[in-house]
mmCIF file of C-alpha atoms in Angstrom:
data_model
loop_
_atom_site.group_PDB
_atom_site.id
_atom_site.type_symbol
_atom_site.label_atom_id
_atom_site.label_comp_id
_atom_site.label_asym_id
_atom_site.label_seq_id
_atom_site.Cartn_x
_atom_site.Cartn_y
_atom_site.Cartn_z
ATOM 1 C CA MET R 1 36.301 7.969 -53.301
ATOM 2 C CA PRO R 2 37.851 11.572 -53.205
ATOM 3 C CA GLN R 3 37.626 13.003 -56.853
ATOM 4 C CA ARG R 4 41.333 13.659 -56.911
ATOM 5 C CA PHE R 5 42.084 9.804 -56.675
ATOM 6 C CA LYS R 6 39.933 9.082 -59.444
ATOM 7 C CA ILE R 7 41.885 11.837 -61.699
ATOM 8 C CA VAL R 8 45.497 10.434 -60.248
ATOM 9 C CA GLY R 9 43.946 6.926 -61.019
ATOM 10 C CA LEU R 10 42.512 7.379 -64.300
ATOM 11 C CA CYS R 11 45.916 9.460 -65.517
ATOM 12 C CA PHE R 12 47.906 6.447 -64.347
ATOM 13 C CA LEU R 13 45.813 3.926 -66.603
ATOM 14 C CA ALA R 14 46.610 6.600 -69.508
ATOM 15 C CA SER R 15 50.586 6.329 -69.018
ATOM 16 C CA VAL R 16 50.165 2.381 -68.697
ATOM 17 C CA ILE R 17 48.078 2.547 -72.165
ATOM 18 C CA CYS R 18 50.539 4.647 -73.452
ATOM 19 C CA TYR R 19 53.629 2.039 -72.823
ATOM 20 C CA LEU R 20 51.530 -0.938 -73.941
ATOM 21 C CA ASP R 21 50.994 0.894 -77.823
ATOM 22 C CA ARG R 22 54.638 1.909 -77.613
ATOM 23 C CA VAL R 23 56.381 -1.116 -76.439
ATOM 24 C CA ASN R 24 54.018 -3.729 -78.138
ATOM 25 C CA ILE R 25 55.662 -3.202 -81.532
ATOM 26 C CA SER R 26 59.059 -4.828 -80.319
ATOM 27 C CA VAL R 27 57.416 -7.713 -79.846
ATOM 28 C CA ALA R 28 55.163 -7.685 -82.932
ATOM 29 C CA VAL R 29 58.058 -6.372 -85.041
ATOM 30 C CA ILE R 30 59.840 -10.143 -85.473
ATOM 31 C CA PRO R 31 56.868 -11.556 -87.145
ATOM 32 C CA MET R 32 56.281 -8.602 -89.212
ATOM 33 C CA GLN R 33 59.918 -8.734 -90.250
ATOM 34 C CA ALA R 34 59.726 -12.175 -91.572
ATOM 35 C CA GLN R 35 56.361 -11.556 -93.320
ATOM 36 C CA PHE R 36 57.266 -8.422 -95.078
ATOM 37 C CA GLY R 37 61.080 -9.029 -95.563
ATOM 38 C CA TRP R 38 62.349 -6.231 -93.653
ATOM 39 C CA SER R 39 66.384 -5.644 -93.239
ATOM 40 C CA ASP R 40 67.574 -4.937 -89.569
ATOM 41 C CA SER R 41 68.231 -1.402 -90.467
ATOM 42 C CA MET R 42 64.573 -1.087 -91.990
ATOM 43 C CA LYS R 43 63.338 -2.604 -88.656
ATOM 44 C CA GLY R 44 65.513 -0.046 -86.749
ATOM 45 C CA LEU R 45 63.733 2.743 -88.796
ATOM 46 C CA VAL R 46 60.158 1.458 -87.992
ATOM 47 C CA LEU R 47 61.165 1.548 -84.351
ATOM 48 C CA SER R 48 62.432 4.574 -84.083
ATOM 49 C CA SER R 49 60.230 6.729 -86.187
ATOM 50 C CA PHE R 50 57.960 6.794 -83.245
ATOM 51 C CA PHE R 51 60.256 9.090 -81.122
ATOM 52 C CA VAL R 52 60.363 11.775 -83.977
ATOM 53 C CA GLY R 53 56.302 12.713 -83.643
ATOM 54 C CA TYR R 54 57.406 12.170 -79.651
ATOM 55 C CA MET R 55 59.452 14.688 -79.753
ATOM 56 C CA ILE R 56 57.818 17.165 -82.167
ATOM 57 C CA MET R 57 54.803 17.487 -79.758
ATOM 58 C CA GLN R 58 56.127 17.545 -76.334
ATOM 59 C CA ILE R 59 55.956 21.355 -76.041
ATOM 60 C CA PRO R 60 53.244 22.465 -78.158
ATOM 61 C CA SER R 61 51.024 19.634 -75.521
ATOM 62 C CA GLY R 62 52.025 21.593 -72.648
ATOM 63 C CA TRP R 63 50.726 24.570 -74.703
ATOM 64 C CA LEU R 64 47.166 23.187 -75.224
ATOM 65 C CA ALA R 65 47.081 21.673 -72.162
ATOM 66 C CA ASN R 66 47.638 25.453 -70.311
ATOM 67 C CA ARG R 67 45.064 26.951 -73.167
ATOM 68 C CA VAL R 68 42.307 24.527 -73.274
ATOM 69 C CA GLY R 69 43.068 22.061 -70.548
ATOM 70 C CA GLY R 70 44.210 18.979 -69.522
ATOM 71 C CA VAL R 71 41.018 17.141 -69.839
ATOM 72 C CA VAL R 72 40.196 17.767 -73.517
ATOM 73 C CA VAL R 73 43.686 17.767 -74.440
ATOM 74 C CA LEU R 74 44.546 14.180 -72.703
ATOM 75 C CA GLY R 75 41.185 12.487 -73.644
ATOM 76 C CA THR R 76 41.658 13.667 -77.478
ATOM 77 C CA ALA R 77 45.203 12.395 -77.562
ATOM 78 C CA VAL R 78 44.676 9.167 -76.027
ATOM 79 C CA LEU R 79 41.989 8.624 -78.756
ATOM 80 C CA TRP R 80 44.291 9.706 -81.551
ATOM 81 C CA TRP R 81 46.951 7.262 -80.545
ATOM 82 C CA SER R 82 44.516 4.211 -79.938
ATOM 83 C CA VAL R 83 43.054 5.018 -83.504
ATOM 84 C CA PHE R 84 46.446 5.114 -85.093
ATOM 85 C CA THR R 85 47.242 1.771 -82.966
ATOM 86 C CA VAL R 86 44.143 -0.129 -84.432
ATOM 87 C CA LEU R 87 45.290 1.310 -88.001
ATOM 88 C CA THR R 88 49.017 0.245 -87.661
ATOM 89 C CA PRO R 89 48.447 -3.237 -89.339
ATOM 90 C CA ALA R 90 46.590 -1.780 -92.197
ATOM 91 C CA ALA R 91 49.180 0.797 -92.413
ATOM 92 C CA ALA R 92 52.067 -1.871 -92.602
ATOM 93 C CA LEU R 93 50.188 -4.044 -95.051
ATOM 94 C CA VAL R 94 50.007 -0.341 -97.481
ATOM 95 C CA SER R 95 53.891 0.626 -97.392
ATOM 96 C CA ILE R 96 57.252 1.081 -94.902
ATOM 97 C CA PRO R 97 56.262 5.303 -95.719
ATOM 98 C CA VAL R 98 52.411 4.645 -94.600
ATOM 99 C CA LEU R 99 53.567 2.637 -91.535
ATOM 100 C CA ILE R 100 56.216 5.143 -90.892
ATOM 101 C CA LEU R 101 53.813 7.929 -90.882
ATOM 102 C CA THR R 102 51.272 5.721 -88.637
ATOM 103 C CA ARG R 103 54.382 5.343 -86.203
ATOM 104 C CA ILE R 104 54.913 8.976 -86.178
ATOM 105 C CA ALA R 105 51.339 9.735 -85.650
ATOM 106 C CA LEU R 106 51.181 7.663 -82.850
ATOM 107 C CA GLY R 107 54.012 9.257 -81.335
ATOM 108 C CA LEU R 108 52.444 12.747 -82.096
ATOM 109 C CA GLY R 109 49.549 11.798 -79.593
ATOM 110 C CA GLU R 110 51.331 9.873 -76.491
ATOM 111 C CA ALA R 111 53.667 13.358 -76.784
ATOM 112 C CA ALA R 112 50.449 14.993 -74.844
ATOM 113 C CA THR R 113 50.503 12.254 -72.001
ATOM 114 C CA TYR R 114 52.683 13.901 -69.188
ATOM 115 C CA PRO R 115 51.880 17.506 -70.203
ATOM 116 C CA ALA R 116 48.394 17.055 -69.738
ATOM 117 C CA ALA R 117 48.574 15.047 -67.018
ATOM 118 C CA TYR R 118 51.032 17.744 -65.101
ATOM 119 C CA PHE R 119 48.545 20.429 -65.950
ATOM 120 C CA LEU R 120 45.770 18.769 -64.183
ATOM 121 C CA PHE R 121 48.230 17.550 -61.090
ATOM 122 C CA SER R 122 48.889 21.294 -60.785
ATOM 123 C CA ARG R 123 45.227 21.514 -59.813
ATOM 124 C CA TRP R 124 44.161 18.372 -58.141
ATOM 125 C CA VAL R 125 47.049 17.195 -55.989
ATOM 126 C CA PRO R 126 48.030 18.488 -52.720
ATOM 127 C CA GLU R 127 51.470 19.648 -52.051
ATOM 128 C CA ARG R 128 51.961 16.867 -49.662
ATOM 129 C CA GLU R 129 50.602 14.165 -52.104
ATOM 130 C CA ARG R 130 52.822 15.172 -55.362
ATOM 131 C CA SER R 131 55.500 12.731 -54.868
ATOM 132 C CA ARG R 132 53.335 9.913 -54.151
ATOM 133 C CA SER R 133 51.070 10.928 -57.380
ATOM 134 C CA VAL R 134 53.823 11.593 -59.908
ATOM 135 C CA ALA R 135 55.158 8.430 -58.553
ATOM 136 C CA LEU R 136 51.688 6.607 -59.476
ATOM 137 C CA LEU R 137 51.557 8.524 -62.863
ATOM 138 C CA LEU R 138 55.385 7.430 -63.740
ATOM 139 C CA SER R 139 54.767 3.940 -62.504
ATOM 140 C CA GLY R 140 52.713 3.215 -65.485
ATOM 141 C CA ILE R 141 55.868 3.113 -67.607
ATOM 142 C CA PRO R 142 57.296 0.138 -66.053
ATOM 143 C CA LEU R 143 54.210 -1.473 -65.706
ATOM 144 C CA GLY R 144 53.234 -0.789 -69.209
ATOM 145 C CA THR R 145 55.997 -2.140 -70.620
ATOM 146 C CA LEU R 146 56.000 -5.208 -68.421
ATOM 147 C CA THR R 147 52.432 -6.226 -69.637
ATOM 148 C CA ALA R 148 53.180 -5.349 -73.203
ATOM 149 C CA LEU R 149 56.360 -7.909 -73.009
ATOM 150 C CA LEU R 150 54.378 -10.279 -71.116
ATOM 151 C CA SER R 151 51.405 -10.402 -73.364
ATOM 152 C CA SER R 152 52.456 -9.356 -76.398
ATOM 153 C CA GLY R 153 53.875 -12.977 -77.141
ATOM 154 C CA TRP R 154 50.899 -14.802 -76.218
ATOM 155 C CA LEU R 155 48.876 -12.663 -78.430
ATOM 156 C CA VAL R 156 50.952 -12.650 -81.571
ATOM 157 C CA GLU R 157 51.314 -17.060 -81.053
ATOM 158 C CA ARG R 158 47.479 -17.258 -80.689
ATOM 159 C CA PHE R 159 45.897 -14.770 -83.005
ATOM 160 C CA GLY R 160 48.771 -13.205 -85.094
ATOM 161 C CA TRP R 161 50.456 -10.353 -85.178
ATOM 162 C CA PRO R 162 47.840 -8.213 -85.675
ATOM 163 C CA SER R 163 45.974 -8.540 -82.442
ATOM 164 C CA VAL R 164 48.248 -6.927 -80.667
ATOM 165 C CA PHE R 165 47.502 -3.473 -82.245
ATOM 166 C CA TYR R 166 43.741 -4.092 -82.230
ATOM 167 C CA GLY R 167 43.300 -5.190 -78.675
ATOM 168 C CA PHE R 168 45.629 -2.615 -77.156
ATOM 169 C CA GLY R 169 44.190 0.557 -79.516
ATOM 170 C CA LEU R 170 40.514 -0.591 -77.825
ATOM 171 C CA LEU R 171 41.854 -0.422 -74.466
ATOM 172 C CA GLY R 172 42.697 3.049 -75.139
ATOM 173 C CA ILE R 173 39.273 3.989 -77.248
ATOM 174 C CA LEU R 174 37.380 2.695 -73.510
ATOM 175 C CA TRP R 175 39.697 4.381 -71.381
ATOM 176 C CA ALA R 176 38.502 7.696 -73.243
ATOM 177 C CA ALA R 177 35.042 6.612 -72.743
ATOM 178 C CA ALA R 178 35.454 6.411 -68.611
ATOM 179 C CA TRP R 179 37.652 9.918 -68.883
ATOM 180 C CA PHE R 180 35.335 12.220 -70.578
ATOM 181 C CA ARG R 181 32.516 10.969 -67.823
ATOM 182 C CA VAL R 182 34.910 11.622 -64.713
ATOM 183 C CA ALA R 183 37.325 14.371 -65.519
ATOM 184 C CA ARG R 184 37.147 17.935 -65.035
ATOM 185 C CA ASP R 185 39.959 20.503 -65.270
ATOM 186 C CA GLU R 186 38.773 22.870 -62.675
ATOM 187 C CA PRO R 187 38.086 20.988 -59.105
ATOM 188 C CA SER R 188 35.719 23.756 -58.418
ATOM 189 C CA ARG R 189 33.527 22.685 -61.204
ATOM 190 C CA HIS R 190 33.106 18.819 -60.836
ATOM 191 C CA PRO R 191 29.847 17.802 -59.577
ATOM 192 C CA HIS R 192 30.968 15.861 -57.294
ATOM 193 C CA ILE R 193 33.460 17.131 -55.394
ATOM 194 C CA SER R 194 33.318 17.730 -51.555
ATOM 195 C CA ALA R 195 34.074 21.362 -49.937
ATOM 196 C CA ALA R 196 36.337 19.536 -47.600
ATOM 197 C CA GLU R 197 38.311 17.884 -50.638
ATOM 198 C CA LEU R 198 38.622 21.211 -52.202
ATOM 199 C CA ALA R 199 39.785 22.976 -49.600
ATOM 200 C CA LEU R 200 42.800 20.586 -49.886
ATOM 201 C CA LEU R 201 43.820 21.507 -53.235
ATOM 202 C CA PRO R 202 45.764 24.424 -54.731
ATOM 203 C CA PRO R 203 44.302 27.581 -55.185
ATOM 204 C CA PRO R 204 42.713 28.032 -58.738
ATOM 205 C CA PRO R 205 44.860 30.191 -61.253
ATOM 206 C CA ARG R 206 44.200 33.901 -61.339
ATOM 207 C CA ALA R 207 43.346 33.841 -65.085
ATOM 208 C CA ALA R 208 41.622 31.334 -67.261
ATOM 209 C CA ALA R 209 44.114 31.810 -70.160
ATOM 210 C CA ILE R 210 47.867 31.866 -68.986
ATOM 211 C CA SER R 211 50.518 33.082 -71.174
ATOM 212 C CA ILE R 212 53.691 31.519 -70.828
ATOM 213 C CA PRO R 213 56.518 33.244 -69.616
ATOM 214 C CA TRP R 214 59.058 31.261 -71.951
ATOM 215 C CA ARG R 215 61.987 33.570 -70.885
ATOM 216 C CA ALA R 216 61.473 33.304 -67.113
ATOM 217 C CA LEU R 217 61.315 29.583 -67.399
ATOM 218 C CA LEU R 218 64.427 29.164 -69.482
ATOM 219 C CA SER R 219 66.462 31.632 -67.508
ATOM 220 C CA LYS R 220 66.207 29.641 -63.959
ATOM 221 C CA PRO R 221 69.334 27.506 -63.114
ATOM 222 C CA ALA R 222 66.806 25.054 -61.411
ATOM 223 C CA VAL R 223 64.628 24.747 -64.540
ATOM 224 C CA TRP R 224 68.013 23.933 -66.179
ATOM 225 C CA ALA R 225 68.797 21.424 -63.346
ATOM 226 C CA LEU R 226 65.878 19.424 -63.840
ATOM 227 C CA ILE R 227 66.047 19.732 -67.597
ATOM 228 C CA VAL R 228 69.774 18.089 -67.212
ATOM 229 C CA ASN R 229 68.442 15.288 -64.981
ATOM 230 C CA HIS R 230 65.326 14.521 -67.193
ATOM 231 C CA PHE R 231 67.924 13.843 -69.656
ATOM 232 C CA CYS R 232 70.380 12.092 -67.788
ATOM 233 C CA SER R 233 67.509 9.818 -65.689
ATOM 234 C CA ASN R 234 66.208 8.555 -68.922
ATOM 235 C CA TRP R 235 69.526 7.960 -70.589
ATOM 236 C CA VAL R 236 69.514 5.015 -68.033
ATOM 237 C CA LEU R 237 65.773 4.070 -68.658
ATOM 238 C CA TYR R 238 65.589 3.654 -72.493
ATOM 239 C CA ILE R 239 69.070 1.968 -72.556
ATOM 240 C CA LEU R 240 67.349 -0.377 -70.409
ATOM 241 C CA LEU R 241 64.207 -0.718 -72.094
ATOM 242 C CA ALA R 242 65.782 -1.357 -75.435
ATOM 243 C CA TRP R 243 69.192 -3.147 -74.538
ATOM 244 C CA LEU R 244 68.214 -5.240 -71.321
ATOM 245 C CA PRO R 245 66.703 -8.329 -73.032
ATOM 246 C CA SER R 246 69.932 -8.469 -75.513
ATOM 247 C CA TYR R 247 72.148 -7.852 -72.689
ATOM 248 C CA PHE R 248 70.628 -11.045 -70.988
ATOM 249 C CA HIS R 249 70.681 -12.830 -74.090
ATOM 250 C CA ASP R 250 74.437 -11.856 -75.301
ATOM 251 C CA ALA R 251 76.382 -11.600 -72.392
ATOM 252 C CA GLN R 252 74.229 -13.966 -69.856
ATOM 253 C CA GLY R 253 73.753 -16.601 -73.131
ATOM 254 C CA VAL R 254 70.257 -17.284 -71.997
ATOM 255 C CA SER R 255 67.372 -18.300 -74.941
ATOM 256 C CA VAL R 256 65.314 -15.513 -76.664
ATOM 257 C CA THR R 257 62.238 -16.150 -74.612
ATOM 258 C CA GLY R 258 64.153 -16.466 -71.595
ATOM 259 C CA ALA R 259 65.747 -12.902 -71.841
ATOM 260 C CA GLY R 260 61.995 -11.474 -72.007
ATOM 261 C CA LEU R 261 61.280 -13.757 -69.176
ATOM 262 C CA PHE R 262 64.288 -12.286 -67.159
ATOM 263 C CA SER R 263 64.147 -8.828 -68.199
ATOM 264 C CA ALA R 264 60.607 -8.987 -66.234
ATOM 265 C CA ALA R 265 62.076 -8.695 -63.302
ATOM 266 C CA PRO R 266 63.550 -5.555 -63.282
ATOM 267 C CA TRP R 267 60.720 -3.810 -64.826
ATOM 268 C CA LEU R 268 58.577 -5.265 -61.974
ATOM 269 C CA THR R 269 61.301 -3.845 -59.126
ATOM 270 C CA MET R 270 60.906 -0.777 -60.719
ATOM 271 C CA PHE R 271 57.356 -0.785 -60.487
ATOM 272 C CA VAL R 272 57.340 -1.380 -57.118
ATOM 273 C CA MET R 273 60.369 1.005 -55.992
ATOM 274 C CA VAL R 274 58.704 4.112 -58.010
ATOM 275 C CA ASN R 275 55.439 3.806 -55.219
ATOM 276 C CA VAL R 276 58.035 2.970 -52.307
ATOM 277 C CA ALA R 277 59.812 6.007 -52.893
ATOM 278 C CA GLY R 278 57.184 8.279 -53.732
ATOM 279 C CA TRP R 279 55.731 7.464 -50.495
ATOM 280 C CA ILE R 280 59.098 7.480 -48.701
ATOM 281 C CA ALA R 281 59.616 11.433 -49.812
ATOM 282 C CA ASP R 282 55.895 12.286 -49.322
ATOM 283 C CA ARG R 283 56.788 11.003 -45.697
ATOM 284 C CA LEU R 284 59.875 12.939 -45.216
ATOM 285 C CA ARG R 285 58.311 16.155 -46.298
ATOM 286 C CA THR R 286 55.375 15.465 -43.767
ATOM 287 C CA GLY R 287 58.139 14.896 -41.035
ATOM 288 C CA GLY R 288 59.954 18.498 -41.966
ATOM 289 C CA VAL R 289 62.195 17.912 -44.134
ATOM 290 C CA ARG R 290 62.604 20.669 -46.789
ATOM 291 C CA LEU R 291 61.450 19.729 -50.245
ATOM 292 C CA THR R 292 64.528 20.970 -51.765
ATOM 293 C CA ARG R 293 66.282 18.354 -49.448
ATOM 294 C CA VAL R 294 63.739 15.883 -50.211
ATOM 295 C CA ARG R 295 64.429 16.293 -54.080
ATOM 296 C CA LYS R 296 68.192 16.255 -54.027
ATOM 297 C CA ILE R 297 68.061 13.223 -51.446
ATOM 298 C CA MET R 298 65.998 10.937 -53.797
ATOM 299 C CA GLN R 299 67.683 12.198 -57.129
ATOM 300 C CA SER R 300 70.457 11.604 -55.936
ATOM 301 C CA VAL R 301 70.145 8.100 -54.462
ATOM 302 C CA GLY R 302 68.402 7.554 -57.498
ATOM 303 C CA LEU R 303 71.448 8.419 -60.087
ATOM 304 C CA LEU R 304 74.244 6.978 -58.059
ATOM 305 C CA GLY R 305 72.931 3.655 -56.483
ATOM 306 C CA SER R 306 71.690 2.918 -60.526
ATOM 307 C CA ALA R 307 75.139 3.820 -61.425
ATOM 308 C CA ALA R 308 76.765 1.718 -58.867
ATOM 309 C CA ALA R 309 74.488 -1.359 -59.899
ATOM 310 C CA LEU R 310 75.504 -0.888 -63.529
ATOM 311 C CA LEU R 311 79.186 -0.494 -62.586
ATOM 312 C CA VAL R 312 79.174 -4.150 -60.579
ATOM 313 C CA ALA R 313 77.265 -5.465 -63.405
ATOM 314 C CA GLN R 314 80.305 -5.118 -65.539
ATOM 315 C CA SER R 315 82.117 -8.059 -63.703
ATOM 316 C CA VAL R 316 79.023 -9.953 -62.954
ATOM 317 C CA GLN R 317 79.749 -13.680 -64.311
ATOM 318 C CA THR R 318 76.507 -15.567 -63.089
ATOM 319 C CA LEU R 319 72.734 -15.032 -64.394
ATOM 320 C CA PRO R 320 71.438 -14.867 -60.866
ATOM 321 C CA GLY R 321 74.031 -11.803 -60.085
ATOM 322 C CA ALA R 322 73.172 -10.294 -63.553
ATOM 323 C CA VAL R 323 69.402 -10.063 -62.715
ATOM 324 C CA LEU R 324 70.059 -8.963 -59.147
ATOM 325 C CA CYS R 325 72.121 -6.044 -60.515
ATOM 326 C CA MET R 326 69.590 -4.945 -63.322
ATOM 327 C CA CYS R 327 66.874 -4.944 -60.610
ATOM 328 C CA ALA R 328 69.054 -2.757 -58.240
ATOM 329 C CA ALA R 329 69.926 -0.296 -61.422
ATOM 330 C CA LEU R 330 65.765 -0.043 -62.119
ATOM 331 C CA GLY R 331 64.870 -0.106 -58.466
ATOM 332 C CA PHE R 332 67.345 2.847 -57.516
ATOM 333 C CA LEU R 333 66.140 4.627 -60.883
ATOM 334 C CA ALA R 334 62.714 4.480 -59.755
ATOM 335 C CA CYS R 335 63.648 6.804 -56.524
ATOM 336 C CA THR R 336 64.759 9.654 -59.540
ATOM 337 C CA TRP R 337 60.773 9.998 -60.101
ATOM 338 C CA SER R 338 60.404 11.611 -56.542
ATOM 339 C CA GLY R 339 63.484 13.724 -57.498
ATOM 340 C CA TRP R 340 63.232 15.360 -60.838
ATOM 341 C CA ALA R 341 59.436 14.155 -61.914
ATOM 342 C CA PRO R 342 57.453 15.893 -59.596
ATOM 343 C CA ASN R 343 59.825 18.664 -59.583
ATOM 344 C CA HIS R 344 58.122 20.264 -62.343
ATOM 345 C CA LEU R 345 54.954 21.052 -59.967
ATOM 346 C CA ASP R 346 57.524 22.397 -57.068
ATOM 347 C CA ILE R 347 59.156 25.533 -59.059
ATOM 348 C CA ALA R 348 56.627 26.427 -61.833
ATOM 349 C CA PRO R 349 53.318 24.948 -60.815
ATOM 350 C CA ARG R 350 50.991 26.830 -63.165
ATOM 351 C CA TYR R 351 53.051 25.939 -65.802
ATOM 352 C CA ALA R 352 53.737 22.499 -64.844
ATOM 353 C CA GLY R 353 52.283 21.201 -68.256
ATOM 354 C CA VAL R 354 54.418 23.636 -70.387
ATOM 355 C CA LEU R 355 57.949 22.569 -68.450
ATOM 356 C CA ILE R 356 57.427 18.716 -68.802
ATOM 357 C CA GLY R 357 56.784 19.375 -72.308
ATOM 358 C CA ILE R 358 60.191 21.009 -72.262
ATOM 359 C CA SER R 359 62.467 18.666 -70.133
ATOM 360 C CA ASN R 360 60.940 15.765 -72.070
ATOM 361 C CA THR R 361 61.868 17.353 -75.240
ATOM 362 C CA PHE R 362 65.711 16.863 -73.819
ATOM 363 C CA GLY R 363 64.045 13.496 -72.101
ATOM 364 C CA THR R 364 63.358 12.010 -75.356
ATOM 365 C CA LEU R 365 66.927 12.499 -76.669
ATOM 366 C CA PRO R 366 68.556 9.336 -75.395
ATOM 367 C CA GLY R 367 65.740 7.650 -76.869
ATOM 368 C CA VAL R 368 67.304 8.345 -80.137
ATOM 369 C CA VAL R 369 71.234 9.038 -79.560
ATOM 370 C CA GLY R 370 71.565 6.916 -76.262
ATOM 371 C CA VAL R 371 70.109 3.881 -78.069
ATOM 372 C CA ALA R 372 72.246 4.121 -80.989
ATOM 373 C CA VAL R 373 75.572 5.040 -79.227
ATOM 374 C CA ALA R 374 74.730 1.673 -76.889
ATOM 375 C CA GLY R 375 74.378 -0.360 -80.309
ATOM 376 C CA TRP R 376 77.962 1.616 -81.588
ATOM 377 C CA LEU R 377 79.584 0.502 -78.531
ATOM 378 C CA VAL R 378 78.785 -2.932 -78.531
ATOM 379 C CA ASP R 379 79.929 -3.624 -82.190
ATOM 380 C CA VAL R 380 83.296 -1.642 -81.277
ATOM 381 C CA THR R 381 84.194 -3.317 -77.829
ATOM 382 C CA GLY R 382 82.223 -6.757 -78.370
ATOM 383 C CA SER R 383 80.697 -6.033 -74.292
ATOM 384 C CA TYR R 384 78.290 -4.026 -72.602
ATOM 385 C CA ALA R 385 80.930 -2.700 -69.845
ATOM 386 C CA ALA R 386 81.443 0.207 -71.989
ATOM 387 C CA ILE R 387 77.809 0.684 -72.466
ATOM 388 C CA PHE R 388 77.085 0.463 -68.275
ATOM 389 C CA ALA R 389 80.730 2.608 -67.746
ATOM 390 C CA LEU R 390 79.123 5.926 -70.095
ATOM 391 C CA VAL R 391 75.536 5.369 -68.170
ATOM 392 C CA ALA R 392 77.448 5.933 -64.842
ATOM 393 C CA VAL R 393 79.226 8.956 -66.011
ATOM 394 C CA ILE R 394 76.157 10.750 -67.128
ATOM 395 C CA ASN R 395 74.674 9.826 -63.910
ATOM 396 C CA LEU R 396 77.597 11.345 -62.109
ATOM 397 C CA LEU R 397 76.898 14.775 -64.348
ATOM 398 C CA GLY R 398 73.268 14.783 -63.363
ATOM 399 C CA THR R 399 73.997 14.467 -59.484
ATOM 400 C CA ALA R 400 76.388 17.347 -59.626
ATOM 401 C CA VAL R 401 74.351 19.339 -61.471
ATOM 402 C CA TRP R 402 71.502 18.408 -59.234
ATOM 403 C CA ILE R 403 72.980 18.824 -56.205
ATOM 404 C CA ALA R 404 74.338 22.089 -57.357
ATOM 405 C CA PHE R 405 71.308 23.999 -58.849
ATOM 406 C CA ALA R 406 68.052 22.096 -58.000
ATOM 407 C CA SER R 407 65.516 23.776 -55.643
ATOM 408 C CA GLY R 408 62.460 22.575 -54.590
ATOM 409 C CA GLU R 409 60.867 26.316 -54.173
ATOM 410 C CA ARG R 410 58.721 27.810 -56.857
ATOM 411 C CA VAL R 411 61.217 30.025 -58.860
ATOM 412 C CA VAL R 412 58.435 31.231 -61.631
ATOM 413 C CA GLU R 413 55.013 33.026 -60.088
#
């Protein structure tokens, strides 16, 4: 097997584990709330505290990867957040402040996942394989979410809520043991890489330590188009991640258990379509379509398609129709991960880890602001129609910015 496939595959598994350890508490928190007597406001504080650490460490993680390498940063990050995952039950037994600090620490570690992976992809992934590789990496998000939702309930029922954190935390520690054996920052220093594979890969950077051209990065319209579209795409993602089970329960009248099961189908659809879209994007590129056009097609189809699906969902009255709309919304959204997501490697390959840290800082805001706004809209209007309408407006804005300013060409040397 080519060594680059091993690097990409292990990064994909890190992405899966990242979301396993992020989403598991959404199930475990139900018995935790009952045991500790938390109010809903306190439960919300526990759930949202993760994003504090996650936002704080995005840009520093990209800078660290650029300075010391993606292998050390990603491996250390997975070990860090796995330890804090295992410590979560003990922290909850001590006090709420200790639990919140543990969740913030978990977020600090998970923040390094994508900046470190993008740093490695800039060295290990040929240009013609970028869409597929980034799509596989990000497909860990729906797969990790789906696995956490389906397995956490079973673990809680059989072994109690602490087992969720112990079991998933152990997975990360095992992953790190394999990672440090296999991964290297520079392909030319890998002991098992062939000359033929090495010839396919991007040329190494001119210097081992690269200073970050902050002004050049933040002055390019294509960079800001990327940041805006990361924000817009994540608005859809986080809204559905947080509210999809509630939508099926409240608007479609299914049980709590049924809400979890029906929520699985859209995430499974997204997992499949992420990889299909990546293959399509790379096939378009191989067929001679300009990279800028490929990125604009995939992003526009993704945002406009998901907006249309959610607008249709406003008037759907049947459960099968609602499931179909949500599958379409996340299926189309998957196409954006062959639009904005690999674009970091297109426009600034030497600084892709830093750039994903910048864009993901803005991309995390919907997890804090968007989820809260959605709850307020449901309280005020009594339905989910306003949430879906707001998503559609944001998607249209993102599409307009992307078509006007996005580029597939390198803009920062």
